[in-house]
Amino acid sequence: VYVRSVASLEVSDTVFIGGAAITTAGIYVASSSVVDISSTRFIGNEAGGSTAIYTPSSTDSALAEVAFTGNTANGSYIVNLGGDSVVTDVDFTGNTASNLAFMQNLSATGIRVQANSSSYLYVYGSFAIEDVSIINNRGTYAYLRGSGTIDNLVVAGNRAITQGVYLVGTDIDLTNSTIVGNDGDGLNLSTTERRSMYVTNTIVAYNTDDGIYVSSSYAPELAYNNVWAN
């Protein structure tokens, strides 16, 4: 579906299956103020660009109860949300891509990422994220760049990665999370200011490299964490 220019787009109770395209095999939005997608599945699509959904930076997006299963993006993302994003109950399962997803200025509750072969789930800008799991993937990790809060993030059993979670920015607060059994470092933390990144009540264990690696000249604030056997 190619959307050239509309004020808003609503898609619900729809299945996109087995599509093939040079750019996007699902929904490509060239210009729209708002995109609202709910109760929709993208299954077995393949494209050279963003396979399932592409929106530009001028478009705000809302996804609720959306599943991406067995899609392939050759050279880009399964999902690319360029504007502000609100995401609730979204599943990524068994997809193959250079990078799994890009979401900007994200408010999210309930993202589940499992058995994919891809690079990072990339969140850029401001974010408020809770109840996100990234489990048993190959090459997939969480990459968050900007500022915001992350609560109840589970990253476990991921292979062929250099870190489970990569946090870059200021005013970032990671709490009540579990980073266990990944290849590479558990957490890679990078901040440009003192006392601007916090990790609290988080378990970091059984990762194959450092539990917590600080890749900047400023150290994060750590409190009430359990870090062992890395």
mmCIF file of N, CA and C in Angstrom, residues 68-71 78 91-97 100 112-119 133-140 158-159:
data_model
loop_
_atom_site.group_PDB
_atom_site.id
_atom_site.type_symbol
_atom_site.label_atom_id
_atom_site.label_comp_id
_atom_site.label_asym_id
_atom_site.label_seq_id
_atom_site.Cartn_x
_atom_site.Cartn_y
_atom_site.Cartn_z
ATOM 1 N N PHE A 68 4.671 -8.835 13.470
ATOM 2 C CA PHE A 68 5.542 -8.956 12.304
ATOM 3 C C PHE A 68 6.216 -10.328 12.376
ATOM 4 N N THR A 69 5.897 -11.208 11.417
ATOM 5 C CA THR A 69 6.338 -12.596 11.495
ATOM 6 C C THR A 69 6.928 -13.047 10.166
ATOM 7 N N GLY A 70 8.176 -13.510 10.198
ATOM 8 C CA GLY A 70 8.787 -14.119 9.026
ATOM 9 C C GLY A 70 8.990 -13.203 7.845
ATOM 10 N N ASN A 71 9.179 -11.908 8.097
ATOM 11 C CA ASN A 71 9.434 -10.950 7.023
ATOM 12 C C ASN A 71 10.939 -10.803 6.783
ATOM 13 N N ILE A 78 12.670 -3.828 9.197
ATOM 14 C CA ILE A 78 11.312 -4.352 9.097
ATOM 15 C C ILE A 78 10.312 -3.215 9.287
ATOM 16 N N ASP A 91 4.675 -7.507 18.348
ATOM 17 C CA ASP A 91 5.532 -8.690 18.324
ATOM 18 C C ASP A 91 6.366 -8.735 17.052
ATOM 19 N N PHE A 92 7.663 -9.018 17.214
ATOM 20 C CA PHE A 92 8.571 -9.314 16.103
ATOM 21 C C PHE A 92 9.060 -10.748 16.288
ATOM 22 N N THR A 93 8.720 -11.640 15.358
ATOM 23 C CA THR A 93 9.088 -13.049 15.507
ATOM 24 C C THR A 93 9.587 -13.608 14.175
ATOM 25 N N GLY A 94 10.795 -14.154 14.180
ATOM 26 C CA GLY A 94 11.304 -14.876 13.019
ATOM 27 C C GLY A 94 11.548 -14.033 11.789
ATOM 28 N N ASN A 95 11.861 -12.748 11.968
ATOM 29 C CA ASN A 95 12.164 -11.875 10.840
ATOM 30 C C ASN A 95 13.661 -11.864 10.548
ATOM 31 N N THR A 96 14.006 -11.515 9.292
ATOM 32 C CA THR A 96 15.393 -11.399 8.880
ATOM 33 C C THR A 96 15.604 -10.020 8.271
ATOM 34 N N ALA A 97 16.593 -9.285 8.798
ATOM 35 C CA ALA A 97 16.798 -7.918 8.307
ATOM 36 C C ALA A 97 18.184 -7.433 8.681
ATOM 37 N N LEU A 100 16.425 -4.453 12.710
ATOM 38 C CA LEU A 100 15.052 -4.878 12.966
ATOM 39 C C LEU A 100 14.055 -3.729 12.864
ATOM 40 N N ARG A 112 7.725 -7.321 22.051
ATOM 41 C CA ARG A 112 8.330 -8.637 22.219
ATOM 42 C C ARG A 112 9.094 -8.999 20.954
ATOM 43 N N VAL A 113 10.394 -9.295 21.125
ATOM 44 C CA VAL A 113 11.294 -9.578 20.005
ATOM 45 C C VAL A 113 11.912 -10.952 20.237
ATOM 46 N N GLN A 114 11.603 -11.904 19.358
ATOM 47 C CA GLN A 114 12.063 -13.271 19.591
ATOM 48 C C GLN A 114 12.375 -13.981 18.283
ATOM 49 N N ALA A 115 13.499 -14.719 18.291
ATOM 50 C CA ALA A 115 13.890 -15.606 17.185
ATOM 51 C C ALA A 115 14.059 -14.877 15.863
ATOM 52 N N ASN A 116 14.535 -13.645 15.908
ATOM 53 C CA ASN A 116 14.842 -12.887 14.704
ATOM 54 C C ASN A 116 16.326 -13.002 14.372
ATOM 55 N N SER A 117 16.653 -12.762 13.114
ATOM 56 C CA SER A 117 18.040 -12.668 12.678
ATOM 57 C C SER A 117 18.224 -11.283 12.077
ATOM 58 N N SER A 118 18.737 -10.378 12.888
ATOM 59 C CA SER A 118 18.844 -8.987 12.448
ATOM 60 C C SER A 118 19.759 -8.252 13.412
ATOM 61 N N SER A 119 20.021 -6.988 13.116
ATOM 62 C CA SER A 119 20.773 -6.162 14.043
ATOM 63 C C SER A 119 19.789 -5.484 14.997
ATOM 64 N N SER A 133 10.832 -7.125 25.751
ATOM 65 C CA SER A 133 11.689 -8.301 25.837
ATOM 66 C C SER A 133 12.350 -8.576 24.495
ATOM 67 N N ILE A 134 13.649 -8.889 24.554
ATOM 68 C CA ILE A 134 14.437 -9.252 23.374
ATOM 69 C C ILE A 134 15.130 -10.560 23.729
ATOM 70 N N ILE A 135 14.624 -11.681 23.212
ATOM 71 C CA ILE A 135 15.022 -12.997 23.712
ATOM 72 C C ILE A 135 15.328 -13.939 22.550
ATOM 73 N N ASN A 136 16.478 -14.617 22.648
ATOM 74 C CA ASN A 136 16.852 -15.709 21.742
ATOM 75 C C ASN A 136 16.850 -15.296 20.272
ATOM 76 N N ASN A 137 17.475 -14.162 20.000
ATOM 77 C CA ASN A 137 17.667 -13.695 18.632
ATOM 78 C C ASN A 137 19.123 -13.876 18.220
ATOM 79 N N ARG A 138 19.377 -13.711 16.939
ATOM 80 C CA ARG A 138 20.752 -13.722 16.446
ATOM 81 C C ARG A 138 21.074 -12.347 15.868
ATOM 82 N N GLY A 139 22.028 -11.658 16.508
ATOM 83 C CA GLY A 139 22.453 -10.349 16.039
ATOM 84 C C GLY A 139 21.631 -9.189 16.561
ATOM 85 N N THR A 140 20.607 -9.449 17.358
ATOM 86 C CA THR A 140 19.675 -8.391 17.772
ATOM 87 C C THR A 140 19.957 -7.932 19.198
ATOM 88 N N ASN A 158 20.688 -13.799 23.555
ATOM 89 C CA ASN A 158 20.907 -13.342 22.185
ATOM 90 C C ASN A 158 22.350 -13.630 21.765
ATOM 91 N N ARG A 159 22.522 -14.055 20.512
ATOM 92 C CA ARG A 159 23.819 -14.489 20.016
ATOM 93 C C ARG A 159 24.334 -13.553 18.927
#
